[in-house]
PDB file of C-alpha atoms in Angstrom:
ATOM      1  CA  MET A   1     -24.058   0.035  -3.013  1.00  0.00           C
ATOM      2  CA  SER A   2     -21.889   0.427  -0.008  1.00  0.00           C
ATOM      3  CA  VAL A   3     -18.229   1.159   0.372  1.00  0.00           C
ATOM      4  CA  GLN A   4     -17.856  -2.232   1.645  1.00  0.00           C
ATOM      5  CA  GLU A   5     -20.062  -4.185  -1.527  1.00  0.00           C
ATOM      6  CA  GLN A   6     -17.927  -1.970  -3.860  1.00  0.00           C
ATOM      7  CA  PHE A   7     -14.518  -3.387  -1.882  1.00  0.00           C
ATOM      8  CA  ILE A   8     -15.796  -6.944  -2.682  1.00  0.00           C
ATOM      9  CA  GLU A   9     -17.011  -6.393  -6.060  1.00  0.00           C
ATOM     10  CA  GLU A  10     -13.155  -5.018  -6.761  1.00  0.00           C
ATOM     11  CA  VAL A  11     -11.477  -7.820  -5.125  1.00  0.00           C
ATOM     12  CA  GLN A  12     -12.809 -10.280  -6.503  1.00  0.00           C
ATOM     13  CA  LYS A  13     -11.109  -9.322 -10.268  1.00  0.00           C
ATOM     14  CA  PRO A  14      -8.455 -11.325 -11.231  1.00  0.00           C
ATOM     15  CA  ALA A  15      -5.073 -10.164  -9.447  1.00  0.00           C
ATOM     16  CA  ALA A  16      -4.068  -7.977 -12.561  1.00  0.00           C
ATOM     17  CA  GLU A  17      -7.351  -5.888 -12.612  1.00  0.00           C
ATOM     18  CA  ILE A  18      -7.619  -5.514  -9.079  1.00  0.00           C
ATOM     19  CA  ASN A  19      -6.901  -1.382  -8.733  1.00  0.00           C
ATOM     20  CA  VAL A  20      -5.541  -1.214  -5.470  1.00  0.00           C
ATOM     21  CA  GLU A  21      -5.993   2.783  -5.045  1.00  0.00           C
ATOM     22  CA  LEU A  22      -9.291   2.062  -5.163  1.00  0.00           C
ATOM     23  CA  CYS A  23      -9.611  -0.352  -2.562  1.00  0.00           C
ATOM     24  CA  ALA A  24      -7.370   1.092  -0.160  1.00  0.00           C
ATOM     25  CA  LEU A  25      -9.701   4.771  -0.620  1.00  0.00           C
ATOM     26  CA  LEU A  26     -12.558   2.462  -0.259  1.00  0.00           C
ATOM     27  CA  PHE A  27     -11.455   1.318   3.214  1.00  0.00           C
ATOM     28  CA  ALA A  28     -10.683   4.661   3.944  1.00  0.00           C
ATOM     29  CA  ALA A  29     -14.674   5.861   3.395  1.00  0.00           C
ATOM     30  CA  GLU A  30     -15.422   2.817   5.392  1.00  0.00           C
ATOM     31  CA  ILE A  31     -13.444   4.204   8.113  1.00  0.00           C
ATOM     32  CA  LYS A  32     -14.033   8.272   7.638  1.00  0.00           C
ATOM     33  CA  PRO A  33     -17.428   8.385   6.116  1.00  0.00           C
ATOM     34  CA  ASP A  34     -17.170  11.713   5.044  1.00  0.00           C
ATOM     35  CA  THR A  35     -14.237  10.257   2.549  1.00  0.00           C
ATOM     36  CA  ASN A  36     -14.852  11.251  -1.217  1.00  0.00           C
ATOM     37  CA  VAL A  37     -13.053   8.668  -3.014  1.00  0.00           C
ATOM     38  CA  ARG A  38     -13.815   9.873  -6.277  1.00  0.00           C
ATOM     39  CA  GLU A  39     -12.106  13.139  -5.270  1.00  0.00           C
ATOM     40  CA  SER A  40      -9.190  11.484  -3.754  1.00  0.00           C
ATOM     41  CA  VAL A  41      -8.516   9.759  -7.401  1.00  0.00           C
ATOM     42  CA  LEU A  42      -9.130  13.167  -9.297  1.00  0.00           C
ATOM     43  CA  ALA A  43      -6.759  14.925  -6.870  1.00  0.00           C
ATOM     44  CA  LEU A  44      -3.799  12.340  -7.797  1.00  0.00           C
ATOM     45  CA  ASP A  45      -4.803  12.439 -11.411  1.00  0.00           C
ATOM     46  CA  ARG A  46      -4.125  16.283 -10.774  1.00  0.00           C
ATOM     47  CA  GLN A  47      -0.840  15.884  -9.372  1.00  0.00           C
ATOM     48  CA  VAL A  48       0.053  13.680 -12.182  1.00  0.00           C
ATOM     49  CA  ASN A  49      -1.084  16.335 -14.771  1.00  0.00           C
ATOM     50  CA  THR A  50       0.370  19.036 -13.608  1.00  0.00           C
ATOM     51  CA  PHE A  51       3.733  16.829 -13.897  1.00  0.00           C
ATOM     52  CA  LEU A  52       2.613  16.193 -17.395  1.00  0.00           C
ATOM     53  CA  SER A  53       1.817  19.610 -18.320  1.00  0.00           C
ATOM     54  CA  ARG A  54       5.410  21.268 -17.260  1.00  0.00           C
ATOM     55  CA  SER A  55       7.353  22.267 -19.487  1.00  0.00           C
ATOM     56  CA  GLY A  56      11.012  21.634 -19.208  1.00  0.00           C
ATOM     57  CA  ILE A  57      10.151  17.770 -18.168  1.00  0.00           C
ATOM     58  CA  SER A  58      12.673  15.211 -19.669  1.00  0.00           C
ATOM     59  CA  PHE A  59      10.537  11.926 -20.718  1.00  0.00           C
ATOM     60  CA  ASP A  60      13.549  10.387 -21.787  1.00  0.00           C
ATOM     61  CA  ARG A  61      13.474   6.660 -19.927  1.00  0.00           C
ATOM     62  CA  ALA A  62      15.945   5.383 -21.447  1.00  0.00           C
ATOM     63  CA  GLN A  63      18.213   5.270 -18.103  1.00  0.00           C
ATOM     64  CA  SER A  64      15.512   3.318 -16.000  1.00  0.00           C
ATOM     65  CA  ASN A  65      11.998   3.533 -15.547  1.00  0.00           C
ATOM     66  CA  SER A  66      12.915   3.480 -11.721  1.00  0.00           C
ATOM     67  CA  ASP A  67      15.111   6.623 -11.984  1.00  0.00           C
ATOM     68  CA  PHE A  68      12.090   7.942 -13.562  1.00  0.00           C
ATOM     69  CA  LEU A  69       9.684   7.402 -11.447  1.00  0.00           C
ATOM     70  CA  THR A  70      11.311   7.793  -8.139  1.00  0.00           C
ATOM     71  CA  ASN A  71      12.145  11.124  -9.414  1.00  0.00           C
ATOM     72  CA  VAL A  72       8.485  12.043  -9.881  1.00  0.00           C
ATOM     73  CA  VAL A  73       6.721  10.459  -7.181  1.00  0.00           C
ATOM     74  CA  GLY A  74       9.579  11.718  -4.491  1.00  0.00           C
ATOM     75  CA  GLY A  75      11.091  14.552  -6.525  1.00  0.00           C
ATOM     76  CA  VAL A  76       8.209  16.391  -8.531  1.00  0.00           C
ATOM     77  CA  LEU A  77       5.501  15.488  -6.785  1.00  0.00           C
ATOM     78  CA  GLY A  78       6.984  15.357  -3.071  1.00  0.00           C
ATOM     79  CA  TYR A  79       5.671  12.417  -1.268  1.00  0.00           C
ATOM     80  CA  ARG A  80       8.002  11.483   1.469  1.00  0.00           C
ATOM     81  CA  GLY A  81       8.254   9.146   4.556  1.00  0.00           C
ATOM     82  CA  ASP A  82       6.813  10.595   7.682  1.00  0.00           C
ATOM     83  CA  THR A  83       9.215   9.746  10.162  1.00  0.00           C
ATOM     84  CA  LEU A  84       8.041  12.141  13.006  1.00  0.00           C
ATOM     85  CA  GLU A  85       4.566  10.701  13.065  1.00  0.00           C
ATOM     86  CA  TYR A  86       5.322   7.293  11.546  1.00  0.00           C
ATOM     87  CA  PHE A  87       2.246   5.765  13.297  1.00  0.00           C
ATOM     88  CA  SER A  88      -0.794   7.915  12.787  1.00  0.00           C
ATOM     89  CA  ALA A  89      -3.387   6.583  10.781  1.00  0.00           C
ATOM     90  CA  ASP A  90      -3.321   9.487   8.552  1.00  0.00           C
ATOM     91  CA  ASN A  91       0.153   7.727   6.771  1.00  0.00           C
ATOM     92  CA  SER A  92      -1.993   4.497   6.150  1.00  0.00           C
ATOM     93  CA  LEU A  93      -5.291   5.823   5.300  1.00  0.00           C
ATOM     94  CA  PHE A  94      -5.228   6.108   1.183  1.00  0.00           C
ATOM     95  CA  ASP A  95      -7.006   9.970   0.898  1.00  0.00           C
ATOM     96  CA  SER A  96      -5.003  11.546   3.790  1.00  0.00           C
ATOM     97  CA  VAL A  97      -1.623   9.857   2.136  1.00  0.00           C
ATOM     98  CA  ILE A  98      -2.903  11.619  -0.825  1.00  0.00           C
ATOM     99  CA  GLU A  99      -3.709  14.717   0.459  1.00  0.00           C
ATOM    100  CA  ASN A 100      -0.410  15.402   2.718  1.00  0.00           C
ATOM    101  CA  ARG A 101       1.875  13.622   0.086  1.00  0.00           C
ATOM    102  CA  LEU A 102       3.251  11.552   3.612  1.00  0.00           C
ATOM    103  CA  GLY A 103       2.986   7.703   4.167  1.00  0.00           C
ATOM    104  CA  ILE A 104       5.057   4.850   5.457  1.00  0.00           C
ATOM    105  CA  PRO A 105       6.479   2.077   3.247  1.00  0.00           C
ATOM    106  CA  ILE A 106       3.302   0.430   2.199  1.00  0.00           C
ATOM    107  CA  SER A 107       1.019   3.178   1.637  1.00  0.00           C
ATOM    108  CA  LEU A 108       3.889   4.787  -0.629  1.00  0.00           C
ATOM    109  CA  ALA A 109       4.260   1.594  -2.366  1.00  0.00           C
ATOM    110  CA  ALA A 110       0.516   2.157  -3.311  1.00  0.00           C
ATOM    111  CA  ILE A 111       1.123   5.711  -4.629  1.00  0.00           C
ATOM    112  CA  TYR A 112       4.085   4.248  -6.564  1.00  0.00           C
ATOM    113  CA  ILE A 113       1.283   1.396  -7.787  1.00  0.00           C
ATOM    114  CA  SER A 114      -1.250   4.268  -8.668  1.00  0.00           C
ATOM    115  CA  VAL A 115       1.651   6.940 -10.252  1.00  0.00           C
ATOM    116  CA  GLY A 116       3.161   3.996 -12.281  1.00  0.00           C
ATOM    117  CA  GLN A 117      -0.120   3.185 -13.833  1.00  0.00           C
ATOM    118  CA  ARG A 118      -0.971   6.622 -14.634  1.00  0.00           C
ATOM    119  CA  LEU A 119       2.627   7.081 -16.770  1.00  0.00           C
ATOM    120  CA  GLY A 120       2.455   3.666 -18.342  1.00  0.00           C
ATOM    121  CA  ILE A 121       4.935   1.653 -15.762  1.00  0.00           C
ATOM    122  CA  ASP A 122       4.096  -1.492 -14.199  1.00  0.00           C
ATOM    123  CA  VAL A 123       4.623  -1.111 -10.570  1.00  0.00           C
ATOM    124  CA  HIS A 124       4.094  -4.352  -8.279  1.00  0.00           C
ATOM    125  CA  GLY A 125       4.006  -4.760  -4.474  1.00  0.00           C
ATOM    126  CA  VAL A 126       6.991  -6.682  -2.778  1.00  0.00           C
ATOM    127  CA  GLY A 127       6.026  -8.004   0.799  1.00  0.00           C
ATOM    128  CA  PHE A 128       9.492  -8.096   2.475  1.00  0.00           C
ATOM    129  CA  PRO A 129       9.003  -8.270   6.219  1.00  0.00           C
ATOM    130  CA  GLY A 130       9.391  -5.315   8.451  1.00  0.00           C
ATOM    131  CA  HIS A 131       9.701  -2.996   5.515  1.00  0.00           C
ATOM    132  CA  TYR A 132       7.554  -3.069   2.661  1.00  0.00           C
ATOM    133  CA  LEU A 133       9.012  -2.766  -0.739  1.00  0.00           C
ATOM    134  CA  ILE A 134       8.386  -2.068  -4.287  1.00  0.00           C
ATOM    135  CA  ARG A 135       9.657  -3.423  -7.816  1.00  0.00           C
ATOM    136  CA  ILE A 136       9.299  -1.239 -10.785  1.00  0.00           C
ATOM    137  CA  THR A 137       9.495  -2.788 -14.350  1.00  0.00           C
ATOM    138  CA  GLU A 138      12.210  -1.358 -16.742  1.00  0.00           C
ATOM    139  CA  PRO A 139      12.046  -1.209 -20.625  1.00  0.00           C
ATOM    140  CA  ASP A 140      13.429  -4.372 -21.271  1.00  0.00           C
ATOM    141  CA  GLY A 141      10.969  -6.166 -18.899  1.00  0.00           C
ATOM    142  CA  SER A 142      13.677  -6.844 -16.040  1.00  0.00           C
ATOM    143  CA  GLY A 143      12.217  -5.862 -12.408  1.00  0.00           C
ATOM    144  CA  THR A 144      14.316  -2.864  -9.889  1.00  0.00           C
ATOM    145  CA  LEU A 145      13.620  -3.094  -6.121  1.00  0.00           C
ATOM    146  CA  VAL A 146      12.710   0.102  -4.801  1.00  0.00           C
ATOM    147  CA  ASP A 147      12.428   1.070  -1.108  1.00  0.00           C
ATOM    148  CA  PRO A 148       9.007   3.580  -1.462  1.00  0.00           C
ATOM    149  CA  PHE A 149       9.809   5.187   1.849  1.00  0.00           C
ATOM    150  CA  SER A 150      13.623   6.511   0.709  1.00  0.00           C
ATOM    151  CA  HIS A 151      12.747   6.454  -2.823  1.00  0.00           C
ATOM    152  CA  SER A 152      16.039   4.922  -3.256  1.00  0.00           C
ATOM    153  CA  LYS A 153      16.779   1.475  -5.428  1.00  0.00           C
ATOM    154  CA  VAL A 154      17.852  -1.451  -3.511  1.00  0.00           C
ATOM    155  CA  SER A 155      21.277  -2.700  -4.114  1.00  0.00           C
ATOM    156  CA  GLN A 156      21.714  -6.951  -4.479  1.00  0.00           C
ATOM    157  CA  GLN A 157      24.364  -6.174  -1.429  1.00  0.00           C
ATOM    158  CA  GLN A 158      21.767  -4.512   0.665  1.00  0.00           C
ATOM    159  CA  ILE A 159      19.297  -7.701  -0.835  1.00  0.00           C
ATOM    160  CA  GLU A 160      21.765 -10.138   0.949  1.00  0.00           C
ATOM    161  CA  GLY A 161      22.080  -8.271   3.832  1.00  0.00           C
ATOM    162  CA  LEU A 162      18.121  -8.127   4.237  1.00  0.00           C
ATOM    163  CA  VAL A 163      17.929 -11.430   4.053  1.00  0.00           C
ATOM    164  CA  LYS A 164      20.884 -12.361   6.264  1.00  0.00           C
ATOM    165  CA  THR A 165      19.179 -10.209   8.989  1.00  0.00           C
ATOM    166  CA  ILE A 166      15.988 -11.833   8.412  1.00  0.00           C
ATOM    167  CA  ARG A 167      17.146 -15.325   8.482  1.00  0.00           C
ATOM    168  CA  GLN A 168      18.796 -14.642  11.945  1.00  0.00           C
ATOM    169  CA  SER A 169      15.466 -12.985  13.487  1.00  0.00           C
ATOM    170  CA  ALA A 170      13.538 -15.323  12.095  1.00  0.00           C
ATOM    171  CA  GLY A 171      15.081 -18.616  11.967  1.00  0.00           C
ATOM    172  CA  GLY A 172      14.456 -18.764   7.940  1.00  0.00           C
ATOM    173  CA  PHE A 173      13.580 -17.182   4.990  1.00  0.00           C
ATOM    174  CA  ASP A 174      11.068 -17.408   2.815  1.00  0.00           C
ATOM    175  CA  ASP A 175      12.187 -16.562  -1.421  1.00  0.00           C
ATOM    176  CA  GLY A 176       8.102 -15.398  -1.886  1.00  0.00           C
ATOM    177  CA  TRP A 177       8.808 -12.373   0.265  1.00  0.00           C
ATOM    178  CA  LEU A 178      10.855 -11.072  -2.452  1.00  0.00           C
ATOM    179  CA  ALA A 179       8.269 -11.965  -5.024  1.00  0.00           C
ATOM    180  CA  ASN A 180       5.271  -9.823  -6.537  1.00  0.00           C
ATOM    181  CA  ALA A 181       3.012  -9.677  -3.857  1.00  0.00           C
ATOM    182  CA  HIS A 182      -0.506 -10.243  -4.819  1.00  0.00           C
ATOM    183  CA  PRO A 183      -3.157  -6.977  -4.259  1.00  0.00           C
ATOM    184  CA  HIS A 184      -4.900  -9.048  -1.486  1.00  0.00           C
ATOM    185  CA  ASP A 185      -1.727  -9.700   0.694  1.00  0.00           C
ATOM    186  CA  MET A 186      -0.994  -6.318   0.018  1.00  0.00           C
ATOM    187  CA  LEU A 187      -4.262  -4.873   1.094  1.00  0.00           C
ATOM    188  CA  VAL A 188      -4.040  -7.262   3.923  1.00  0.00           C
ATOM    189  CA  ARG A 189      -0.924  -5.897   5.142  1.00  0.00           C
ATOM    190  CA  MET A 190      -2.039  -2.430   5.242  1.00  0.00           C
ATOM    191  CA  PHE A 191      -5.263  -3.259   7.203  1.00  0.00           C
ATOM    192  CA  GLU A 192      -2.790  -5.164   9.514  1.00  0.00           C
ATOM    193  CA  ASN A 193      -1.204  -1.847  10.144  1.00  0.00           C
ATOM    194  CA  LEU A 194      -4.003   0.270  10.851  1.00  0.00           C
ATOM    195  CA  LYS A 195      -5.304  -2.603  13.114  1.00  0.00           C
ATOM    196  CA  ARG A 196      -2.258  -2.171  15.407  1.00  0.00           C
ATOM    197  CA  VAL A 197      -2.659   1.576  15.202  1.00  0.00           C
ATOM    198  CA  PHE A 198      -6.127   1.888  15.844  1.00  0.00           C
ATOM    199  CA  LEU A 199      -5.954  -0.593  18.471  1.00  0.00           C
ATOM    200  CA  ASN A 200      -3.100   1.232  20.379  1.00  0.00           C
ATOM    201  CA  GLU A 201      -5.464   4.538  20.533  1.00  0.00           C
ATOM    202  CA  GLY A 202      -8.151   2.601  21.731  1.00  0.00           C
ATOM    203  CA  ASN A 203     -10.216   2.772  18.682  1.00  0.00           C
ATOM    204  CA  ILE A 204     -11.676  -0.548  18.819  1.00  0.00           C
ATOM    205  CA  ALA A 205     -14.398   0.107  16.428  1.00  0.00           C
ATOM    206  CA  ALA A 206     -11.963   0.906  13.521  1.00  0.00           C
ATOM    207  CA  ALA A 207      -9.589  -2.366  14.220  1.00  0.00           C
ATOM    208  CA  GLU A 208     -12.839  -4.314  14.122  1.00  0.00           C
ATOM    209  CA  SER A 209     -13.525  -2.974  10.233  1.00  0.00           C
ATOM    210  CA  CYS A 210      -9.824  -3.477   9.648  1.00  0.00           C
ATOM    211  CA  LEU A 211     -10.259  -7.507  10.854  1.00  0.00           C
ATOM    212  CA  ASP A 212     -13.617  -7.310   8.810  1.00  0.00           C
ATOM    213  CA  TYR A 213     -12.045  -6.474   5.748  1.00  0.00           C
ATOM    214  CA  GLN A 214      -8.901  -8.809   6.053  1.00  0.00           C
ATOM    215  CA  LEU A 215     -11.537 -11.565   6.438  1.00  0.00           C
ATOM    216  CA  ILE A 216     -13.246 -10.375   3.339  1.00  0.00           C
ATOM    217  CA  LEU A 217      -9.851 -11.304   1.657  1.00  0.00           C
ATOM    218  CA  LYS A 218      -8.583 -13.735   3.731  1.00  0.00           C
ATOM    219  CA  PRO A 219     -11.953 -15.815   5.133  1.00  0.00           C
ATOM    220  CA  LYS A 220      -9.922 -18.703   6.213  1.00  0.00           C
ATOM    221  CA  ASP A 221      -6.917 -17.510   8.229  1.00  0.00           C
ATOM    222  CA  SER A 222      -6.984 -18.817  11.505  1.00  0.00           C
ATOM    223  CA  VAL A 223      -5.518 -15.818  12.912  1.00  0.00           C
ATOM    224  CA  PHE A 224      -7.888 -13.496  11.814  1.00  0.00           C
ATOM    225  CA  LEU A 225     -10.737 -16.058  12.631  1.00  0.00           C
ATOM    226  CA  GLU A 226      -9.502 -15.924  16.236  1.00  0.00           C
ATOM    227  CA  GLN A 227      -9.302 -12.611  16.518  1.00  0.00           C
ATOM    228  CA  LEU A 228     -12.911 -12.765  15.445  1.00  0.00           C
ATOM    229  CA  GLN A 229     -13.858 -15.177  17.905  1.00  0.00           C
ATOM    230  CA  VAL A 230     -12.391 -13.087  20.770  1.00  0.00           C
ATOM    231  CA  LEU A 231     -14.123 -10.030  19.455  1.00  0.00           C
ATOM    232  CA  LEU A 232     -17.507 -12.365  19.686  1.00  0.00           C
ATOM    233  CA  ASP A 233     -16.465 -13.695  23.080  1.00  0.00           C
ATOM    234  CA  GLN A 234     -16.140 -10.115  24.305  1.00  0.00           C
ATOM    235  CA  ARG A 235     -19.500  -8.973  23.358  1.00  0.00           C
ATOM    236  CA  GLY A 236     -20.956 -12.180  24.910  1.00  0.00           C
ATOM    237  CA  HIS A 237     -21.954 -14.312  21.585  1.00  0.00           C
ATOM    238  CA  GLY A 238     -19.122 -16.743  22.057  1.00  0.00           C
TER     239      GLY A 238
END
């Protein structure tokens, strides 16, 4: 079974069962055929297991799951936002993110989801415009918004400021932007970031792969269909 067939099989599952980590790694293998998906999964397993095996680590999460998980991902495991080469493809291709422990907000959000799964903490992506966020489920069932790039909680005052800025720049605000994102929407946005990176690099074949996978997820999206038509026209098939 090809990596694309595996991807299709995975994203056809109910939303709660879709493994974002696996999907992101399968796409990395589409772009870089020598990517070892299983080894990348095991590498993240080893990172978390090393943390779990350390003596002296406190597992008291009574204060909050968000405090605990931001400390694990940003402190113990050492993942961080790449401010020097933010637009590098390596910051979005998930095997490289796991290896280098560097990423952008949405790829680090995927790390939080993956680490959270290993530690029994529910984490959801939040597709806020311009800067991807996550929502970490607390022991009481409430959710805490966190910036995965800075490993910091997002206060209500900050949320209100962000919403105000978006309203002014976009002329409105969709409350869905602060809701838990469907895995399909998260993956589409990951591929959109990579598509722009590849286009800027002149790597048209890789950009086309991003579009192909976006169309798997959103086959009726008018923007993606228009982009596909442009590509077909350029090839003389229009």
